[in-house]
Every structure is written in structure tokens, then in C-alpha cells.
Tab-separated table of C-alpha atoms in Angstrom:
chain	number	residue	atom	x	y	z
P	25	UNK	CA	-6.270	-22.359	10.318
P	26	UNK	CA	-5.634	-24.982	12.953
P	27	UNK	CA	-2.866	-22.850	14.404
P	28	UNK	CA	-5.142	-19.824	14.572
P	29	UNK	CA	-7.900	-21.793	16.286
P	30	UNK	CA	-5.576	-23.354	18.862
P	31	UNK	CA	-4.050	-20.029	19.838
P	32	UNK	CA	-7.333	-18.189	19.995
P	33	UNK	CA	-9.508	-20.671	21.776
P	34	UNK	CA	-6.908	-22.079	24.194
P	35	UNK	CA	-8.979	-25.262	24.451
P	36	UNK	CA	-11.885	-23.333	25.909
P	37	UNK	CA	-14.051	-22.896	22.852
P	38	UNK	CA	-14.214	-19.159	23.562
P	39	UNK	CA	-12.189	-16.654	21.584
P	40	UNK	CA	-9.274	-14.976	23.335
P	41	UNK	CA	-6.871	-13.398	20.931
P	42	UNK	CA	-3.183	-12.916	21.629
P	43	UNK	CA	-2.866	-10.342	18.845
P	44	UNK	CA	-0.971	-7.207	19.839
P	45	UNK	CA	-1.611	-3.759	18.294
P	46	UNK	CA	1.580	-4.226	16.270
P	47	UNK	CA	0.028	-7.240	14.539
P	48	UNK	CA	-2.863	-5.093	13.348
P	49	UNK	CA	-0.421	-2.424	12.222
P	50	UNK	CA	1.426	-5.110	10.216
P	51	UNK	CA	-1.871	-5.876	8.420
P	52	UNK	CA	-1.665	-2.374	6.936
P	53	UNK	CA	1.555	-3.255	5.031
P	54	UNK	CA	3.504	-0.304	6.484
P	55	UNK	CA	6.276	-0.451	3.881
P	56	UNK	CA	3.787	-0.174	1.013
P	57	UNK	CA	2.001	2.532	2.992
P	58	UNK	CA	5.201	4.597	3.187
P	59	UNK	CA	5.318	4.680	-0.623
P	60	UNK	CA	1.646	5.644	-0.763
P	61	UNK	CA	2.126	8.406	1.815
P	62	UNK	CA	5.060	9.855	-0.086
P	63	UNK	CA	3.512	9.754	-3.571
P	64	UNK	CA	0.146	11.063	-2.336
P	65	UNK	CA	1.956	13.875	-0.518
P	66	UNK	CA	3.821	14.795	-3.711
P	67	UNK	CA	0.498	14.861	-5.612
P	68	UNK	CA	-1.021	17.120	-2.960
P	69	UNK	CA	1.894	19.525	-2.746
P	70	UNK	CA	2.402	19.677	-6.532
P	71	UNK	CA	-1.188	20.828	-7.064
P	72	UNK	CA	-1.319	24.548	-7.933
P	73	UNK	CA	-3.423	25.596	-4.954
P	74	UNK	CA	-2.567	26.734	-1.457
P	75	UNK	CA	-3.695	24.296	1.178
P	76	UNK	CA	-4.201	24.423	4.902
P	77	UNK	CA	-1.300	22.356	6.356
P	78	UNK	CA	-3.629	20.519	8.728
P	79	UNK	CA	-5.986	19.557	5.883
P	80	UNK	CA	-2.955	18.360	3.888
P	81	UNK	CA	-1.722	16.149	6.729
P	82	UNK	CA	-5.152	14.650	7.416
P	83	UNK	CA	-5.761	14.046	3.693
P	84	UNK	CA	-2.470	12.150	3.420
P	85	UNK	CA	-3.332	10.239	6.606
P	86	UNK	CA	-6.738	9.261	5.177
P	87	UNK	CA	-5.133	8.071	1.923
P	88	UNK	CA	-2.533	6.106	3.929
P	89	UNK	CA	-5.202	4.447	6.078
P	90	UNK	CA	-7.224	3.602	2.960
P	91	UNK	CA	-4.141	2.000	1.387
P	92	UNK	CA	-3.479	0.131	4.647
P	93	UNK	CA	-7.078	-1.074	4.746
P	94	UNK	CA	-6.754	-2.523	1.258
P	95	UNK	CA	-3.557	-4.243	2.460
P	96	UNK	CA	-5.489	-5.824	5.347
P	97	UNK	CA	-8.193	-7.049	2.927
P	98	UNK	CA	-5.446	-8.439	0.685
P	99	UNK	CA	-3.882	-10.313	3.603
P	100	UNK	CA	-7.291	-11.658	4.642
P	101	UNK	CA	-7.981	-13.064	1.172
P	102	UNK	CA	-4.436	-14.263	0.474
P	103	UNK	CA	-3.786	-15.987	3.815
P	104	UNK	CA	-3.909	-19.425	2.141
P	105	UNK	CA	-1.103	-18.638	-0.327
P	106	UNK	CA	0.826	-16.356	2.046
P	107	UNK	CA	1.589	-19.346	4.300
P	108	UNK	CA	3.251	-21.118	1.333
P	109	UNK	CA	5.856	-18.423	0.664
P	110	UNK	CA	8.824	-17.577	2.901
P	111	UNK	CA	8.422	-13.844	2.175
P	112	UNK	CA	4.846	-13.791	3.506
P	113	UNK	CA	4.568	-16.767	5.892
P	114	UNK	CA	5.262	-14.625	8.941
P	115	UNK	CA	2.386	-12.206	8.225
P	116	UNK	CA	-0.169	-11.896	11.052
P	117	UNK	CA	-2.818	-14.259	9.625
P	118	UNK	CA	-0.702	-17.185	8.322
P	119	UNK	CA	1.420	-17.070	11.492
P	120	UNK	CA	-1.749	-17.382	13.577
P	121	UNK	CA	-1.504	-14.084	15.458
P	122	UNK	CA	-4.672	-12.565	13.955
P	123	UNK	CA	-7.828	-14.455	13.006
P	124	UNK	CA	-9.003	-14.009	9.381
P	125	UNK	CA	-12.378	-12.599	10.446
P	126	UNK	CA	-10.702	-9.959	12.600
P	127	UNK	CA	-8.489	-8.887	9.685
P	128	UNK	CA	-11.522	-8.671	7.393
P	129	UNK	CA	-13.457	-6.534	9.880
P	130	UNK	CA	-10.390	-4.350	10.476
P	131	UNK	CA	-9.943	-3.802	6.718
P	132	UNK	CA	-13.608	-3.024	6.072
P	133	UNK	CA	-13.939	-0.578	8.987
P	134	UNK	CA	-10.756	1.275	8.060
P	135	UNK	CA	-11.821	1.407	4.384
P	136	UNK	CA	-15.108	3.069	5.305
P	137	UNK	CA	-13.486	5.444	7.807
P	138	UNK	CA	-10.699	6.546	5.454
P	139	UNK	CA	-13.060	7.247	2.535
P	140	UNK	CA	-15.461	9.135	4.804
P	141	UNK	CA	-12.617	11.139	6.337
P	142	UNK	CA	-11.136	12.128	2.955
P	143	UNK	CA	-14.591	13.096	1.686
P	144	UNK	CA	-15.244	15.334	4.686
P	145	UNK	CA	-11.747	16.823	4.883
P	146	UNK	CA	-10.957	17.277	1.170
P	147	UNK	CA	-13.678	16.494	-1.350
P	148	UNK	CA	-15.792	13.596	-2.598
P	149	UNK	CA	-13.949	13.239	-5.932
P	150	UNK	CA	-10.769	12.321	-4.044
P	151	UNK	CA	-12.783	10.112	-1.670
P	152	UNK	CA	-14.423	8.298	-4.627
P	153	UNK	CA	-11.013	7.656	-6.193
P	154	UNK	CA	-9.726	6.321	-2.860
P	155	UNK	CA	-12.760	4.017	-2.599
P	156	UNK	CA	-12.169	2.841	-6.173
P	157	UNK	CA	-8.472	2.228	-5.405
P	158	UNK	CA	-9.348	0.081	-2.375
P	159	UNK	CA	-11.892	-1.858	-4.473
P	160	UNK	CA	-9.412	-2.232	-7.339
P	161	UNK	CA	-6.642	-3.578	-5.101
P	162	UNK	CA	-8.767	-5.827	-2.878
P	163	UNK	CA	-11.235	-7.177	-5.435
P	164	UNK	CA	-9.925	-6.683	-9.002
P	165	UNK	CA	-6.253	-7.422	-8.226
P	166	UNK	CA	-6.291	-9.678	-5.143
P	167	UNK	CA	-9.430	-11.728	-5.737
P	168	UNK	CA	-9.380	-11.865	-9.522
P	169	UNK	CA	-6.201	-10.980	-11.433
P	170	UNK	CA	-3.514	-12.217	-9.033
P	171	UNK	CA	-4.399	-15.896	-9.372
P	172	UNK	CA	-5.638	-15.873	-12.956
P	173	UNK	CA	-3.227	-14.052	-15.292
P	174	UNK	CA	0.479	-13.210	-15.640
P	175	UNK	CA	-0.669	-9.649	-16.377
P	176	UNK	CA	-1.817	-9.479	-12.718
P	177	UNK	CA	0.684	-6.894	-11.525
P	178	UNK	CA	0.580	-4.968	-14.827
P	179	UNK	CA	-3.137	-4.167	-14.489
P	180	UNK	CA	-3.136	-4.338	-10.692
P	181	UNK	CA	-0.304	-1.815	-10.643
P	182	UNK	CA	-2.929	0.866	-11.220
P	183	UNK	CA	-3.972	0.507	-7.580
P	184	UNK	CA	-0.496	1.506	-6.417
P	185	UNK	CA	-0.342	4.311	-8.979
P	186	UNK	CA	-3.509	6.158	-7.980
P	187	UNK	CA	-2.239	7.850	-4.732
P	188	UNK	CA	-0.625	10.910	-6.440
P	189	UNK	CA	-3.866	11.384	-8.415
P	190	UNK	CA	-5.872	11.105	-5.182
P	191	UNK	CA	-3.564	13.666	-3.567
P	192	UNK	CA	-3.935	16.030	-6.507
P	193	UNK	CA	-7.719	15.553	-6.527
P	194	UNK	CA	-7.845	16.175	-2.766
P	195	UNK	CA	-6.133	19.540	-3.316
P	196	UNK	CA	-7.864	20.701	-6.486
P	197	UNK	CA	-11.106	18.733	-6.820
P	198	UNK	CA	-10.032	17.677	-10.328
P	199	UNK	CA	-7.545	15.452	-12.217
P	200	UNK	CA	-4.647	17.377	-13.771
P	201	UNK	CA	-2.388	16.154	-16.573
P	202	UNK	CA	0.551	16.453	-14.139
P	203	UNK	CA	-1.065	13.955	-11.777
P	204	UNK	CA	-1.768	11.585	-14.677
P	205	UNK	CA	1.955	11.676	-15.557
P	206	UNK	CA	2.808	10.829	-11.937
P	207	UNK	CA	0.284	7.976	-12.156
P	208	UNK	CA	2.005	6.717	-15.320
P	209	UNK	CA	5.448	6.689	-13.681
P	210	UNK	CA	4.267	4.303	-10.930
P	211	UNK	CA	2.029	2.287	-13.267
P	212	UNK	CA	4.833	1.607	-15.773
P	213	UNK	CA	7.424	1.112	-12.999
P	214	UNK	CA	5.415	-1.707	-11.359
P	215	UNK	CA	6.174	-4.526	-13.879
P	216	UNK	CA	9.998	-4.202	-13.829
P	217	UNK	CA	9.917	-3.867	-10.037
P	218	UNK	CA	7.743	-6.916	-9.352
P	219	UNK	CA	9.044	-9.090	-12.169
P	220	UNK	CA	12.589	-8.603	-10.867
P	221	UNK	CA	11.296	-9.996	-7.541
P	222	UNK	CA	9.345	-12.733	-9.345
P	223	UNK	CA	12.533	-13.867	-11.107
P	224	UNK	CA	14.406	-14.699	-7.908
P	225	UNK	CA	11.258	-15.838	-6.040
P	226	UNK	CA	10.002	-17.921	-8.954
P	227	UNK	CA	9.962	-21.219	-7.032
P	228	UNK	CA	7.889	-19.741	-4.192
P	229	UNK	CA	5.350	-18.215	-6.561
P	230	UNK	CA	5.184	-21.543	-8.396
P	231	UNK	CA	4.531	-23.410	-5.127
P	232	UNK	CA	1.723	-21.005	-4.286
P	233	UNK	CA	0.258	-21.386	-7.782
P	234	UNK	CA	0.460	-17.680	-8.639
P	235	UNK	CA	0.899	-17.210	-12.403
P	236	UNK	CA	3.701	-14.634	-12.301
P	237	UNK	CA	5.323	-13.823	-15.647
P	238	UNK	CA	8.528	-15.920	-15.156
P	239	UNK	CA	6.415	-18.966	-14.202
P	240	UNK	CA	4.129	-18.610	-17.241
P	241	UNK	CA	6.170	-17.036	-20.053
P	242	UNK	CA	9.612	-18.125	-18.865
P	243	UNK	CA	12.624	-16.193	-17.631
P	244	UNK	CA	13.925	-15.059	-21.035
P	245	UNK	CA	10.613	-13.472	-22.033
P	246	UNK	CA	10.279	-11.840	-18.586
P	247	UNK	CA	13.768	-10.359	-18.811
P	248	UNK	CA	12.966	-8.835	-22.234
P	249	UNK	CA	9.666	-7.437	-20.935
P	250	UNK	CA	11.429	-5.967	-17.887
P	251	UNK	CA	13.784	-4.109	-20.198
P	252	UNK	CA	10.936	-2.881	-22.435
P	253	UNK	CA	8.930	-1.599	-19.449
P	254	UNK	CA	12.044	0.042	-18.017
P	255	UNK	CA	12.462	2.029	-21.236
P	256	UNK	CA	8.886	3.361	-21.114
P	257	UNK	CA	9.192	3.983	-17.358
P	258	UNK	CA	12.312	6.040	-18.027
P	259	UNK	CA	10.406	8.056	-20.648
P	260	UNK	CA	7.549	8.627	-18.194
P	261	UNK	CA	10.037	9.689	-15.504
P	262	UNK	CA	11.442	12.435	-17.747
P	263	UNK	CA	8.022	13.394	-19.162
P	264	UNK	CA	7.138	16.074	-16.535
P	265	UNK	CA	10.130	18.113	-17.739
P	266	UNK	CA	9.381	17.402	-21.412
P	267	UNK	CA	5.791	18.616	-20.935
P	268	UNK	CA	6.986	21.751	-19.163
P	269	UNK	CA	5.574	20.801	-15.761
P	270	UNK	CA	9.036	20.623	-14.201
P	271	UNK	CA	12.345	22.441	-14.635
P	272	UNK	CA	15.409	21.466	-16.647
P	273	UNK	CA	17.124	20.598	-13.353
P	274	UNK	CA	14.407	17.996	-12.673
P	275	UNK	CA	14.843	16.763	-16.239
P	276	UNK	CA	18.572	16.210	-15.683
P	277	UNK	CA	18.065	14.378	-12.362
P	278	UNK	CA	15.250	12.254	-13.841
P	279	UNK	CA	17.388	11.424	-16.877
P	280	UNK	CA	20.287	10.252	-14.700
P	281	UNK	CA	17.966	8.171	-12.482
P	282	UNK	CA	16.218	6.746	-15.550
P	283	UNK	CA	19.493	5.820	-17.237
P	284	UNK	CA	20.330	3.928	-14.041
P	285	UNK	CA	17.033	2.031	-14.238
P	286	UNK	CA	17.607	1.135	-17.888
P	287	UNK	CA	21.182	0.055	-17.052
P	288	UNK	CA	20.033	-2.271	-14.251
P	289	UNK	CA	17.271	-3.662	-16.513
P	290	UNK	CA	19.837	-4.202	-19.292
P	291	UNK	CA	21.980	-6.213	-16.847
P	292	UNK	CA	18.935	-8.331	-16.046
P	293	UNK	CA	18.219	-8.906	-19.740
P	294	UNK	CA	21.835	-9.957	-20.321
P	295	UNK	CA	21.827	-12.183	-17.210
P	296	UNK	CA	23.083	-15.692	-17.880
P	297	UNK	CA	20.262	-18.263	-17.986
P	298	UNK	CA	22.279	-20.499	-15.637
P	299	UNK	CA	22.680	-17.698	-13.062
P	300	UNK	CA	20.618	-18.890	-10.058
P	301	UNK	CA	21.949	-16.281	-7.623
P	302	UNK	CA	20.299	-13.675	-9.877
P	303	UNK	CA	22.265	-10.769	-8.484
P	304	UNK	CA	21.257	-8.448	-11.377
P	305	UNK	CA	17.537	-9.095	-10.667
P	306	UNK	CA	18.051	-8.417	-6.942
P	307	UNK	CA	20.005	-5.267	-7.792
P	308	UNK	CA	17.210	-4.061	-10.106
P	309	UNK	CA	14.598	-4.743	-7.415
P	310	UNK	CA	16.535	-2.628	-4.917
P	311	UNK	CA	17.360	0.142	-7.384
P	312	UNK	CA	13.749	0.351	-8.631
P	313	UNK	CA	12.640	1.330	-5.111
P	314	UNK	CA	15.322	4.017	-4.952
P	315	UNK	CA	14.313	5.146	-8.445
P	316	UNK	CA	10.677	5.761	-7.516
P	317	UNK	CA	11.570	7.645	-4.345
P	318	UNK	CA	14.214	9.560	-6.323
P	319	UNK	CA	11.839	10.622	-9.118
P	320	UNK	CA	9.082	11.693	-6.735
P	321	UNK	CA	11.596	13.338	-4.393
P	322	UNK	CA	13.113	15.306	-7.273
P	323	UNK	CA	9.647	16.357	-8.478
P	324	UNK	CA	8.717	17.480	-4.966
P	325	UNK	CA	11.900	19.534	-4.565
P	326	UNK	CA	11.375	21.030	-8.027
P	327	UNK	CA	7.814	22.092	-7.226
P	328	UNK	CA	8.788	23.571	-3.846
P	329	UNK	CA	11.795	25.448	-5.279
P	330	UNK	CA	9.683	26.825	-8.148
P	331	UNK	CA	7.029	27.964	-5.682
P	332	UNK	CA	9.545	29.685	-3.395
P	333	UNK	CA	11.287	31.270	-6.371
P	334	UNK	CA	8.066	32.263	-8.124
K	1	UNK	CA	-26.566	-13.877	35.740
K	2	UNK	CA	-22.886	-13.945	36.474
K	3	UNK	CA	-23.503	-15.084	40.004
K	4	UNK	CA	-25.327	-18.175	38.818
K	5	UNK	CA	-22.485	-19.284	36.558
K	6	UNK	CA	-20.555	-22.243	37.854
K	7	UNK	CA	-16.815	-21.884	38.111
K	8	UNK	CA	-16.427	-24.569	35.374
K	9	UNK	CA	-18.443	-22.443	32.949
K	10	UNK	CA	-16.162	-19.423	33.343
K	11	UNK	CA	-13.175	-19.006	31.108
K	12	UNK	CA	-10.020	-17.446	32.422
K	13	UNK	CA	-7.741	-15.901	29.834
K	14	UNK	CA	-4.043	-16.578	30.172
K	15	UNK	CA	-1.690	-13.793	31.278
K	16	UNK	CA	-0.524	-13.398	27.713
K	17	UNK	CA	-4.095	-13.064	26.471
K	18	UNK	CA	-4.878	-10.528	29.204
K	19	UNK	CA	-1.786	-8.525	28.311
K	20	UNK	CA	-2.700	-8.569	24.607
K	21	UNK	CA	-6.293	-7.547	25.381
K	22	UNK	CA	-5.086	-4.634	27.510
K	23	UNK	CA	-2.655	-3.491	24.810
K	24	UNK	CA	-5.419	-3.657	22.183
K	25	UNK	CA	-7.800	-1.721	24.443
K	26	UNK	CA	-5.224	1.043	24.944
K	27	UNK	CA	-4.560	1.183	21.187
K	28	UNK	CA	-8.302	1.467	20.446
K	29	UNK	CA	-8.693	4.186	23.102
K	30	UNK	CA	-5.782	6.189	21.680
K	31	UNK	CA	-7.128	5.789	18.136
K	32	UNK	CA	-10.538	7.040	19.220
K	33	UNK	CA	-9.013	10.046	20.999
K	34	UNK	CA	-6.995	10.922	17.874
K	35	UNK	CA	-10.117	10.481	15.715
K	36	UNK	CA	-12.200	12.799	17.921
K	37	UNK	CA	-9.475	15.459	18.093
K	38	UNK	CA	-8.956	15.316	14.318
K	39	UNK	CA	-12.693	15.649	13.620
K	40	UNK	CA	-12.883	18.574	16.062
K	41	UNK	CA	-10.001	20.463	14.464
K	42	UNK	CA	-11.214	19.642	10.927
K	43	UNK	CA	-14.604	21.114	11.794
K	44	UNK	CA	-13.000	24.315	13.073
K	45	UNK	CA	-10.650	24.558	10.074
K	46	UNK	CA	-13.366	23.855	7.498
K	47	UNK	CA	-16.046	26.066	9.017
K	48	UNK	CA	-13.922	28.721	10.691
K	49	UNK	CA	-15.899	31.502	12.386
K	50	UNK	CA	-19.031	30.271	10.580
K	51	UNK	CA	-19.223	27.515	13.167
K	52	UNK	CA	-20.945	30.042	15.439
K	53	UNK	CA	-23.220	31.322	12.668
K	54	UNK	CA	-26.326	29.240	13.158
K	55	UNK	CA	-29.932	29.755	14.110
K	56	UNK	CA	-30.565	29.220	17.793
């Protein structure tokens, strides 16, 4: 806080910020936003309706801005613990480039604008789900679950899983079973992804007082839970083909990708307790990102090919 | 009002602060332009020819 005040006031008592536009863009968590954009786009395109391309692009943009806004609200609330962890200490608020109040205002304005835009461009069901997602991430996850339970990212993972459902709802005005399956893939994928990170960042999370699973239940229990969640994630990844929503070709690709996820999770479960480099956990973290993009990419290609062929 | 302010009461931003303020102003202006253009095109796309169908 002292750093923020010094930089902003410059000993004058009057606010002059040195924040550049890029600092505000960083508040939107662009890397998380890229995942949201992609999964929401897949939800939109997979919906069995023909859409105006411009409406599709603006709908995805509105969902992306809404996700970014919730990221800004998260950074506003978490500034105190972000400064304690190496991974987050350089974010705009803890590094003193953006004042907390400015980040809060930025997040609130963008939340309202994105929901309004999606409502006007697509429909109010999609807009309501976007508003709920922002609320769920900023309030339920960030303000409540994150600091109070090791199930924080399990329940909070729903916020990251809603975008394909929002995309589907934006296209159709309803929730289809296909979009719920896409939701499940991300929802079940979240624990192995974040717990792999939590394993090799355990000390930082402990310093910040965040009750991540390895800090509360121990590494052995976390490694077993990672493997269990990877198994159900793999099942969810293949489910669109099993339910007949995707082709056999998708089923084969999803099976191969899912076997990879289970393999990496198995390596984590078998990791030696004395292994502090935790290469298997780092490998799983990296592969899990590829896995999600791979599953959604394969589903997108499958839908497009089926549409061209049909 | 400004004319009555003493020079001590005025605050001069540093060059870096001025540069940041200018960059933020340009970013806000561009965002507003994009917002207006998007709303304009959305209106045309959503309403189509019906945009002209109104009581005068």
C-alpha cells in the first residue's frame, strides 16, 4: 500500500497515476481470458443454429470482457496475498502500478458493460449466466472459498467451466446437454490442473495462508486425489462421443489425449515423497493445459467437419 | 478560479505521469470508438431493414 501511495501521490497529496494501458490489460488476466475465449467460442459454434458471424464475435468478446472483469475484481480483493507469492507479486496492484480503487472501478464497470452487451447482442439468459459467473468467481470463490477451504478450486472451478455454456446459451437461448458435458470437462479438469501447481508452489501458498489441498491434506492425499479426478476428467473428455454428440474420430483423439492425462497423473501419484524438484507435477500442469485446448480443439474440428459434411 | 491559485498550490505531474496519462487517454478514446462502432453495427444487424420502420 505504501508503495502504491508513494508512486501515485509523488509527495503532492494529489493522485497522479503512472499506470499504462497495459497494466489495466494485465488486470484482465489475459492468459485465463484466452482459455475463456476459446471454450466460449467452441460452445457458440457447436450450438445447432446458424449465427451471424458479427454477433458471434461480439458475443465472444463480451464473454471475454466479463471474464477479464472478474479477474480484475479478483486481483483487487487478493492484492494482500498476491504480494506474498512470487507467481503473483508482479501483478499491477501488488507491484504498485495500479491503485486498488482503480482496479475495483475498472472491474465493476467492465462487468456491467459486458453483461449488458451480451444481453443486447445475444439474449438475457446468456447475459444472466455471465453475470452469475462473474459473481461466482469474484464473490463465492475469491472472497469466500479461496481462503476458507481446500475445496476452493473444486467448487470455484465452476466459474471457469461456465464459458462454453454461456456460448451455447448465447447461440440458442437454452442450455443443451452438449454444453453441460463441455462444462463438466473443465469443471473436473480444474482440480488436477491446480493441485499439480499447488504441489510445487506449496510453500508460497502456505506463506500466503491459502488452504490449498497439499497444505491441508498433505502431498500424498493430494496426489491420490489428482489421479482420481484425472480418471473422471478423462471419462468426461470422451463422453461427447459416447453420448453421440461427436464422431468416432473425436472419440479416438479424446481417448488418446485422456490416456495422456491419466499417465501424467499416474506419474504424479507415484512421485517419490522426497522429490522436491517435482518434475512430474510440473509436467502434469503443462500437459493439462494442452489437454484442455486439445479436447476443445478436437470437438470444434469435429463439429465443423460434421457441419460441412452434413 | 485557476488564475487565483498560487503557484505553490498547483501540482505538476512528472513527465512519466504525463506520458502515462496520455497513453490512458488514448486507450479510453479508442475503446469508446470501438464501443460506439460495435453498438452501431449490432443495431443494424439485429434490426436490419426494420430500423427504418418506425412512426415519424
